[in-house]
Short mmCIF file of C-alpha atoms in Angstrom, two decimals:
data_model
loop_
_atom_site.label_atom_id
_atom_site.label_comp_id
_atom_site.label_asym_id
_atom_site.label_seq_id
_atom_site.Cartn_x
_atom_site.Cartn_y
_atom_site.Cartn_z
CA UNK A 924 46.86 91.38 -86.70
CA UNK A 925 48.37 94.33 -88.25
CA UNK A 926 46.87 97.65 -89.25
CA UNK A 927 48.05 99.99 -91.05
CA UNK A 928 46.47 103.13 -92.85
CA UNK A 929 47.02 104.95 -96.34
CA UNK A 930 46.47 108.55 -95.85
CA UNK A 931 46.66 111.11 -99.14
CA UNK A 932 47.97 114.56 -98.46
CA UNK A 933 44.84 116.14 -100.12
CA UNK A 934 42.88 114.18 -97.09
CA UNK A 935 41.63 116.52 -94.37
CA UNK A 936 40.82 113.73 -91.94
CA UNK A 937 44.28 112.76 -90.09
CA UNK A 938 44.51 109.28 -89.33
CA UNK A 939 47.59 107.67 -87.28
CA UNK A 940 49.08 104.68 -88.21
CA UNK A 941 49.86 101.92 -85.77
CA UNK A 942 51.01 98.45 -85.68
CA UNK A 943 50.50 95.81 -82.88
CA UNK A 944 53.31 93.26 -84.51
CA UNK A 945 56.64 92.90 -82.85
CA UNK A 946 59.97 93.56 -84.99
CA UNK A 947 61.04 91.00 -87.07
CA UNK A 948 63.80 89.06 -85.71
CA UNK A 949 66.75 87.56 -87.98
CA UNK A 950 66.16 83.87 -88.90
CA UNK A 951 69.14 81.44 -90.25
CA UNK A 952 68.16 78.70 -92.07
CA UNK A 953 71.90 77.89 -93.25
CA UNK A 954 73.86 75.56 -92.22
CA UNK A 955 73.09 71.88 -90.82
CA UNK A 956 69.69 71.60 -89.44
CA UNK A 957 69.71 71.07 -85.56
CA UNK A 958 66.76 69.02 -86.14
CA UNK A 959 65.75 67.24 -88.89
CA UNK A 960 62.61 65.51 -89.84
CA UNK A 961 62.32 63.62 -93.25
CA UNK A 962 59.38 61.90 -94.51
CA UNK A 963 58.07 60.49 -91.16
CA UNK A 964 54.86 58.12 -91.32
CA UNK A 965 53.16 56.56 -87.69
CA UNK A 966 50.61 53.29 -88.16
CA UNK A 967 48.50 52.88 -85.10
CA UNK A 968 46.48 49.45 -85.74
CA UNK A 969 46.45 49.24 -89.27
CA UNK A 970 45.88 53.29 -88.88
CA UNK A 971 48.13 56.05 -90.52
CA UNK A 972 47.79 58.77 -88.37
CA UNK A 973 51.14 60.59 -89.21
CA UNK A 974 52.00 61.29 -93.08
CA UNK A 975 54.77 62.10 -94.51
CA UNK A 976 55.41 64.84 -91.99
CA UNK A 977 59.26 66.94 -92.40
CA UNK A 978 60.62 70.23 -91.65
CA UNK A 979 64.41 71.41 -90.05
CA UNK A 980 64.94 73.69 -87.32
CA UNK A 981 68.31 75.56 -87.16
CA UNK A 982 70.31 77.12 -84.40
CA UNK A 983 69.45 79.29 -82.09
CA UNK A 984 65.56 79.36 -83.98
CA UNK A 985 62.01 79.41 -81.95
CA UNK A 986 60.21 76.95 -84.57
CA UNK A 987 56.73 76.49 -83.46
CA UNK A 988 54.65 73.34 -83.92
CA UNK A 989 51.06 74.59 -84.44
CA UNK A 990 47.92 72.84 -84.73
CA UNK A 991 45.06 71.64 -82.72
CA UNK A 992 44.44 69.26 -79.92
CA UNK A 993 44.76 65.69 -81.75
CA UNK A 994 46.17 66.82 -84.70
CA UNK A 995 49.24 64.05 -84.29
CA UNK A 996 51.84 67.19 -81.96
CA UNK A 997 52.33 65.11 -78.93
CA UNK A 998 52.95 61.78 -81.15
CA UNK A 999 55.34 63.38 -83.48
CA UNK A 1000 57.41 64.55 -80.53
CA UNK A 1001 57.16 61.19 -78.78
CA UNK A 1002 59.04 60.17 -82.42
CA UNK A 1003 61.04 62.90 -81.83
CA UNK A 1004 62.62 61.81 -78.60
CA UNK A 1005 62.39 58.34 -79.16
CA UNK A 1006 59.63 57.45 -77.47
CA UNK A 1007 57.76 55.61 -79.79
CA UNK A 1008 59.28 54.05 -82.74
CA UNK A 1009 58.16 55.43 -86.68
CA UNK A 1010 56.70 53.29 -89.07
CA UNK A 1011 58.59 55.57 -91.38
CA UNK A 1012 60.84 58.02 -92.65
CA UNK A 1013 64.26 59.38 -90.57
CA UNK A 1014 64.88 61.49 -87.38
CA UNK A 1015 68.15 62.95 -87.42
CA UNK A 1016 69.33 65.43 -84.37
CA UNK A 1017 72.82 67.26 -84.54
CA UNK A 1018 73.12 64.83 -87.30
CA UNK A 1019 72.82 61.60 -85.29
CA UNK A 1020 69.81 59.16 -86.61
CA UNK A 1021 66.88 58.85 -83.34
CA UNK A 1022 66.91 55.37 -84.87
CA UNK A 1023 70.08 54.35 -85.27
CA UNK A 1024 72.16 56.23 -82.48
CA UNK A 1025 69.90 57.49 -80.55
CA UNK A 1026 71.98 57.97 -76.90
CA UNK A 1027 74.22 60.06 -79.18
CA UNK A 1028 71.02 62.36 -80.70
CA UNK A 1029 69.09 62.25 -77.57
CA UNK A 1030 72.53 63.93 -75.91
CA UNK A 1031 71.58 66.45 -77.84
CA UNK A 1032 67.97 67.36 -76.84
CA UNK A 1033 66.30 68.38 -73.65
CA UNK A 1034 62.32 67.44 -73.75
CA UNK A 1035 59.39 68.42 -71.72
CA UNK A 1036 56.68 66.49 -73.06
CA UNK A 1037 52.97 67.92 -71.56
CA UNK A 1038 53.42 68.59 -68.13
CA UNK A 1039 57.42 68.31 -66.24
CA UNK A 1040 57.01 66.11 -63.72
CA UNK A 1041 58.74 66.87 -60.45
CA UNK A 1042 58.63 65.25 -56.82
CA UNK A 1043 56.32 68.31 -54.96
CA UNK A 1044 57.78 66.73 -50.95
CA UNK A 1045 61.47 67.64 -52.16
CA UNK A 1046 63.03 71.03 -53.02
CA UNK A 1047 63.87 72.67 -56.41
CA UNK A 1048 67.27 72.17 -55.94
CA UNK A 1049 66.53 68.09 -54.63
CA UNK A 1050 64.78 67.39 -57.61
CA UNK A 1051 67.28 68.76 -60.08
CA UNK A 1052 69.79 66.96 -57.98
CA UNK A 1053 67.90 63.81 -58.76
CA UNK A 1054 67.62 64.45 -62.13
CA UNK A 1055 71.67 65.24 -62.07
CA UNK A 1056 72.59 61.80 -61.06
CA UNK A 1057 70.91 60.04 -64.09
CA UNK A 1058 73.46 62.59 -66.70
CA UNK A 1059 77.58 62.44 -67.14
CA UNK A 1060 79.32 65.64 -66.02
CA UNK A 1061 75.94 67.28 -64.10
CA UNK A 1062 77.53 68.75 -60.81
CA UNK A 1063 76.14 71.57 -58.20
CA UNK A 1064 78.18 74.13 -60.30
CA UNK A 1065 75.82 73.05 -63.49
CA UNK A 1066 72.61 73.13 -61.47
CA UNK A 1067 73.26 76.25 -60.05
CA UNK A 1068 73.91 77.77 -63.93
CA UNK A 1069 70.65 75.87 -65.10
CA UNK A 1070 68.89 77.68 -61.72
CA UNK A 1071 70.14 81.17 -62.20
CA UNK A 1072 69.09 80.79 -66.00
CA UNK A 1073 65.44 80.14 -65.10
CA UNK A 1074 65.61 82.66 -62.68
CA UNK A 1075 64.47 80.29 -59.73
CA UNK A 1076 67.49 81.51 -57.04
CA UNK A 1077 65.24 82.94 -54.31
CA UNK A 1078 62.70 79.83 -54.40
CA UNK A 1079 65.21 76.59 -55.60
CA UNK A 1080 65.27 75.69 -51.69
CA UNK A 1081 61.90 75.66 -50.98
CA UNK A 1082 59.10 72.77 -51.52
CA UNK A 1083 57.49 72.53 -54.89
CA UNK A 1084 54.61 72.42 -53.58
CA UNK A 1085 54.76 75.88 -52.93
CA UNK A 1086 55.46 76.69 -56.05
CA UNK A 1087 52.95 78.56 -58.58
CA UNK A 1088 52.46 76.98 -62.09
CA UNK A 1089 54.70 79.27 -63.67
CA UNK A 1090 57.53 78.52 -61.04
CA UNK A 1091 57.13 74.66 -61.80
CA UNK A 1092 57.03 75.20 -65.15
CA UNK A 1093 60.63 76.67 -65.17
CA UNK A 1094 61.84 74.41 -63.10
CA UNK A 1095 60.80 72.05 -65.62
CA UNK A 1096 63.09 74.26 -68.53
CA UNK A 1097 66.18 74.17 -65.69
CA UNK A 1098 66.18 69.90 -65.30
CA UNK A 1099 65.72 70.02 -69.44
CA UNK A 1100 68.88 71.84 -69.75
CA UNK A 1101 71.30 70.45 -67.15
CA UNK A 1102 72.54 68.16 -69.97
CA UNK A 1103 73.48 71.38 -71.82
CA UNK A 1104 71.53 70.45 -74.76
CA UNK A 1105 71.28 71.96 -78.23
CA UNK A 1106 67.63 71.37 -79.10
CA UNK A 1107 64.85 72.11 -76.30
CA UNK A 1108 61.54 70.71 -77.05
CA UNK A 1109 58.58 71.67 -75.45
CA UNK A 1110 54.92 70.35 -75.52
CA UNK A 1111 52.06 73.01 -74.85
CA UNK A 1112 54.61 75.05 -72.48
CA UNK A 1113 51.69 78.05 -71.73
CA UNK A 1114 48.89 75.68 -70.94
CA UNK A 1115 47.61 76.66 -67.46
CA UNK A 1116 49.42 79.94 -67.20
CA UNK A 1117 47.70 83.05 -66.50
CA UNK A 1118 48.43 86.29 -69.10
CA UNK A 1119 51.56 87.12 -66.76
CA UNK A 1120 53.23 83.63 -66.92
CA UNK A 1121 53.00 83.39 -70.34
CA UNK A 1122 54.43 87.09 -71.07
CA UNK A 1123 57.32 85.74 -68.95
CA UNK A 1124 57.60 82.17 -70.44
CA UNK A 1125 57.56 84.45 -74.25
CA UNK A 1126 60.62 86.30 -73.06
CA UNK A 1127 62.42 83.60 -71.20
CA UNK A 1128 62.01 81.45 -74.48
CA UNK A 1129 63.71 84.67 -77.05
CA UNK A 1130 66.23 84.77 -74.15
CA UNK A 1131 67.33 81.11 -74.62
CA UNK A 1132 67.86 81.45 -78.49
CA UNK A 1133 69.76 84.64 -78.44
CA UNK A 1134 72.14 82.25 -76.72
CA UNK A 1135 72.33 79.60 -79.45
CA UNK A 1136 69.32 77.61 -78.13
CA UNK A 1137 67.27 76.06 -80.80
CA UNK A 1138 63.45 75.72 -79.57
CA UNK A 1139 60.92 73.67 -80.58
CA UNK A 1140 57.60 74.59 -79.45
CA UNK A 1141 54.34 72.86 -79.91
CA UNK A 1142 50.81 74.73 -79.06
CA UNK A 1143 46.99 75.07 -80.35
CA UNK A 1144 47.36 78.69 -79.31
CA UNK A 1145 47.77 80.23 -82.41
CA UNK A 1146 48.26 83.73 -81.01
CA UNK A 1147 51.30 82.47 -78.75
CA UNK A 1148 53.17 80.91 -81.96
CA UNK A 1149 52.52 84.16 -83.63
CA UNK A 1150 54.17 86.23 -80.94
CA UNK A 1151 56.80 83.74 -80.01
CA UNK A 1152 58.59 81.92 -82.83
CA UNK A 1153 59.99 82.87 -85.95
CA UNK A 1154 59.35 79.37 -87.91
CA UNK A 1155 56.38 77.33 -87.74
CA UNK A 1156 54.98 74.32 -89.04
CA UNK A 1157 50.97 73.81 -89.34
CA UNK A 1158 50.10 70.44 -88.66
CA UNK A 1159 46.28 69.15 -89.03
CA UNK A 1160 45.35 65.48 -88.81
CA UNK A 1161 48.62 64.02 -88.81
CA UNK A 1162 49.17 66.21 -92.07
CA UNK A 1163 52.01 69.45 -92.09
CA UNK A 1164 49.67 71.91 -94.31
CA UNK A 1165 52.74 74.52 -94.38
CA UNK A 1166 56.16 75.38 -93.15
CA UNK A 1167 57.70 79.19 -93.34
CA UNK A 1168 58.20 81.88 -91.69
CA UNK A 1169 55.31 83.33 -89.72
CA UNK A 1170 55.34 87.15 -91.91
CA UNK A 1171 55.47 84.66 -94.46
CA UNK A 1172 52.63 82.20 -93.88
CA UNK A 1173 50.57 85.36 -92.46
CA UNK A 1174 51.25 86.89 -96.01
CA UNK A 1175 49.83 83.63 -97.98
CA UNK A 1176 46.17 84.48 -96.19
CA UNK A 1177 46.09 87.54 -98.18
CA UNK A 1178 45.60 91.32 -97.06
CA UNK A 1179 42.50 93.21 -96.71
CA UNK A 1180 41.91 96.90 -97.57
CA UNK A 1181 38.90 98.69 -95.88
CA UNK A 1182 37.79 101.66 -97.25
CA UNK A 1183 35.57 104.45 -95.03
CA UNK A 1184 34.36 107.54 -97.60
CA UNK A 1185 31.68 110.02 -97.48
CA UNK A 1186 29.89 108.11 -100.52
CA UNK A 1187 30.16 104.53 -99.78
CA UNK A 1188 28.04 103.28 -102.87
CA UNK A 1189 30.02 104.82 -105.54
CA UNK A 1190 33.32 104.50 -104.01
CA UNK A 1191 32.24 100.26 -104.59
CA UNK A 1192 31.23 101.13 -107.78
CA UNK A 1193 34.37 102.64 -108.62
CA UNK A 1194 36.46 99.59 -107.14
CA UNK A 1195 34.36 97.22 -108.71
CA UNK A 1196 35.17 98.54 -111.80
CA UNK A 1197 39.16 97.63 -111.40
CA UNK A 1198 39.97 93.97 -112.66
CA UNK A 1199 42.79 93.60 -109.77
CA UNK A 1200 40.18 94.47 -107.14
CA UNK A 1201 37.89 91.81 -105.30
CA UNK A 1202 35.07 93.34 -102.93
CA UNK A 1203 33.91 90.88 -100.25
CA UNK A 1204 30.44 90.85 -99.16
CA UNK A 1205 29.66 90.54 -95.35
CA UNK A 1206 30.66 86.49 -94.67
CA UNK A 1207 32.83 85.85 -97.20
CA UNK A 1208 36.30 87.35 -95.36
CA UNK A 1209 38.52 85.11 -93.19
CA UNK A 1210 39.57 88.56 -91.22
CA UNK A 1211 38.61 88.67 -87.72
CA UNK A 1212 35.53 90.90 -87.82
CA UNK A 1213 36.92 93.26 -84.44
CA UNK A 1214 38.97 94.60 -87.46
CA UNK A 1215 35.63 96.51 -88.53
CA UNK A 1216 35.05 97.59 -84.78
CA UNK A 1217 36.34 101.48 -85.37
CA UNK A 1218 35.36 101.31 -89.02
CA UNK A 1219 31.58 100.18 -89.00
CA UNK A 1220 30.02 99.11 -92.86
CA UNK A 1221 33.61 99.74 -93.82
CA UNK A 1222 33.47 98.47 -97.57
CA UNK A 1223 36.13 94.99 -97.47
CA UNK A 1224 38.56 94.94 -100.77
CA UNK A 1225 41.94 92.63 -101.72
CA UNK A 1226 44.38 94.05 -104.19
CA UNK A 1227 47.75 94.17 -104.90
CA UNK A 1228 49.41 97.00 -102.11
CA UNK A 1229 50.60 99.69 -105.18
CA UNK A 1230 47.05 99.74 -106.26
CA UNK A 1231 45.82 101.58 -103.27
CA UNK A 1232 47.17 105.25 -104.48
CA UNK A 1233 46.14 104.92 -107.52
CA UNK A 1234 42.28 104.12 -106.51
CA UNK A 1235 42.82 106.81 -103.85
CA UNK A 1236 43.99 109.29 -106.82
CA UNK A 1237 40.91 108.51 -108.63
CA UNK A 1238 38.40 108.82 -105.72
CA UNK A 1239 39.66 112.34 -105.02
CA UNK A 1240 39.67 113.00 -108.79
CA UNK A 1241 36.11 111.83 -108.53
CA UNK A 1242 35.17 114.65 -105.64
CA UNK A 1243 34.97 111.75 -103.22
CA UNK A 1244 35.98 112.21 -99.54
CA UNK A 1245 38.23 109.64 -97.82
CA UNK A 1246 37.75 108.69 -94.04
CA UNK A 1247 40.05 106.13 -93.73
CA UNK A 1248 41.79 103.20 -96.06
CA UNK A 1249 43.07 100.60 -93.71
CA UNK A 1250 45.08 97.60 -94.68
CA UNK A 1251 44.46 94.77 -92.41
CA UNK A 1252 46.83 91.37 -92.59
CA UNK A 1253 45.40 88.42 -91.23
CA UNK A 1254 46.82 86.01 -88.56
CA UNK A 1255 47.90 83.05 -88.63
CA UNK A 1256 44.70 81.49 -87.10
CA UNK A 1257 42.98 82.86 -90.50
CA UNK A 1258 45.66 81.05 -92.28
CA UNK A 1259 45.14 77.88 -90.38
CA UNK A 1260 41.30 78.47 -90.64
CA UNK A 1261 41.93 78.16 -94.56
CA UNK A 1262 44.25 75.56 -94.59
CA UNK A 1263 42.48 73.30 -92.85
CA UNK A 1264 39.01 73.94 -94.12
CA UNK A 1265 40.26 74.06 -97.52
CA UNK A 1266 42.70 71.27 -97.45
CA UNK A 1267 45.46 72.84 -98.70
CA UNK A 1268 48.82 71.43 -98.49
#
């Protein structure tokens, strides 16, 4: 969520503004797609339960893959990496077909798909070994880049079994990228990690793209996407409900103004009287309510952002005194709250 406040000069009550969002970061979306998805349809006995679903990812991009548990994630990437077959539609990767070549797209892609899977009786370095032996050109000097890039060097020679969720989960990243890959998909990649781990997965993940990496990233946790990727696509029973940029999709949910005065009742009546302005009653906002937490009975407004100093002008003008007027933009889990209760597309 992000806050900001309008304060007029002629207000006596100082009021900081503050932001919890993160800088934007650049986002190319020139160029040949890494990925690309077109059109792909899944029949499960006589079933659809993937339609029509497309989107690109680019180099060096975090794209995230949002929606909730059974919303068709984990089958689209099982399409993805070849897996399972489509009943429709084309997968193309570094701009090799999944269908048609797929040892030549697959080349291309590193995949953890729910959980990695290691051997916990052999070491870090054993099991990446293993996993070595089954790729061309994979030697100790590749496995050792992989290692220092997940930042395993002190543990790599002990037991997995030892190792903490967070530990194993990295070690899952290192075997996904000893085949040097250009696309790295990964399925639900916080679940099970505590605040810490995932603060650390976040940064290890922005780390990988400012090398080149392209990242596809697939959660229910809509707060992770938010923080983490720059693209995402919403995806609700088998359905993708939007694609865009997260600012961008955030922007879509619309933008609360809360307004705090000394005269509540006429300050409404005075921005019910604008055309442009639409006062919510108590129930009828998507924002999360902890938004109203420091600004109790806080009257709840949507307008266009250059109206706000010209209903502030005329408040004054009208001898009433401003606390606070507080823009609020949603999140994207109010977005996906409306797109998937309202069935937009």
């Amino acid at each position: 969520m992000t806050i900001d406040y309008y304060v007029p000069d002629r207000v006596k009550k100082s009021i900081s503004a503050f932001s919890d969002s993160e800088p934007k970061r650049p986002v190319k979306t020139t160029g040949q797609p890494v990925l690309e998805v077109r059109g792909l349809k899944k029949k499960i006995r006589r079933k659809w339960i993937i339609h029509e679903v497309g989107f690109e990812v680019y180099k060096g991009e975090i794209f995230g893959f949002l929606g909730p548990n059974g919303s068709g994630k984990t089958t689209t990437i099982r399409m993805l990496v070849d897996l399972i077959k489509p009943t429709e539609g084309e997968i193309l990767i570094g701009g090799h077909s999944v269908t048609r070549h797929p040892e030549k797209a697959l080349a291309e892609v590193g995949c953890i798909v729910e959980n990695p899977e290691m051997y916990p009786y052999l070491t870090g370095w054993e099991n990446l070994e293993h996993f070595a032996r089954m790729l061309r050109g994979v030697d100790a000097e590749r496995i050792s880049e992989v290692v220092n890039i997940v930042r395993l060097e002190d543990r790599i020679h002990d037991k997995v079994r030892t190792y903490s969720l967070g530990m194993r989960q990295r070690l899952g990243i290192a075997q996904a990228l000893l085949g040097r890959p250009k696309l790295l998909i990964l399925d639900e990649p916080t679940n099970g990690l505590d605040p810490k781990g995932i603060k650390e997965l976040r940064e290890f993940i922005r780390m990988l793209s400012d090398s080149g990496l392209s990242l596809f990233i697939s959660s229910h946790l809509l707060s992770e996407i938010q923080l983490m990727c720059d693209r995402v696509a919403i995806i609700n029973d088998g359905r993708v409900l939007s694609v865009g940029r997260v600012d961008e999709l955030v922007a879509q949910a619309g933008t609360y103004v809360l307004w705090m005065t000394d005269s509540q009742e006429e300050t409404r009546r005075i921005l019910a009287a604008h055309r442009d302005v639409r006062l919510y009653a108590e129930g009828e906002y998507t924002m999360d309510d902890s938004a109203l937490v420091h600004l109790p009975g806080a009257i709840v407004s949507s307008m266009r952002e250059e109206l706000v100093p010209e209903l502030v002008v005329k408040l004054i003008a009208e001898g009433i005194d401003i606390a606070a007027v507080q823009r609020v933009a949603p999140t994207l889990e109010e977005l996906f709250l409306q797109l998937t209760e309202d069935g937009k597309e």
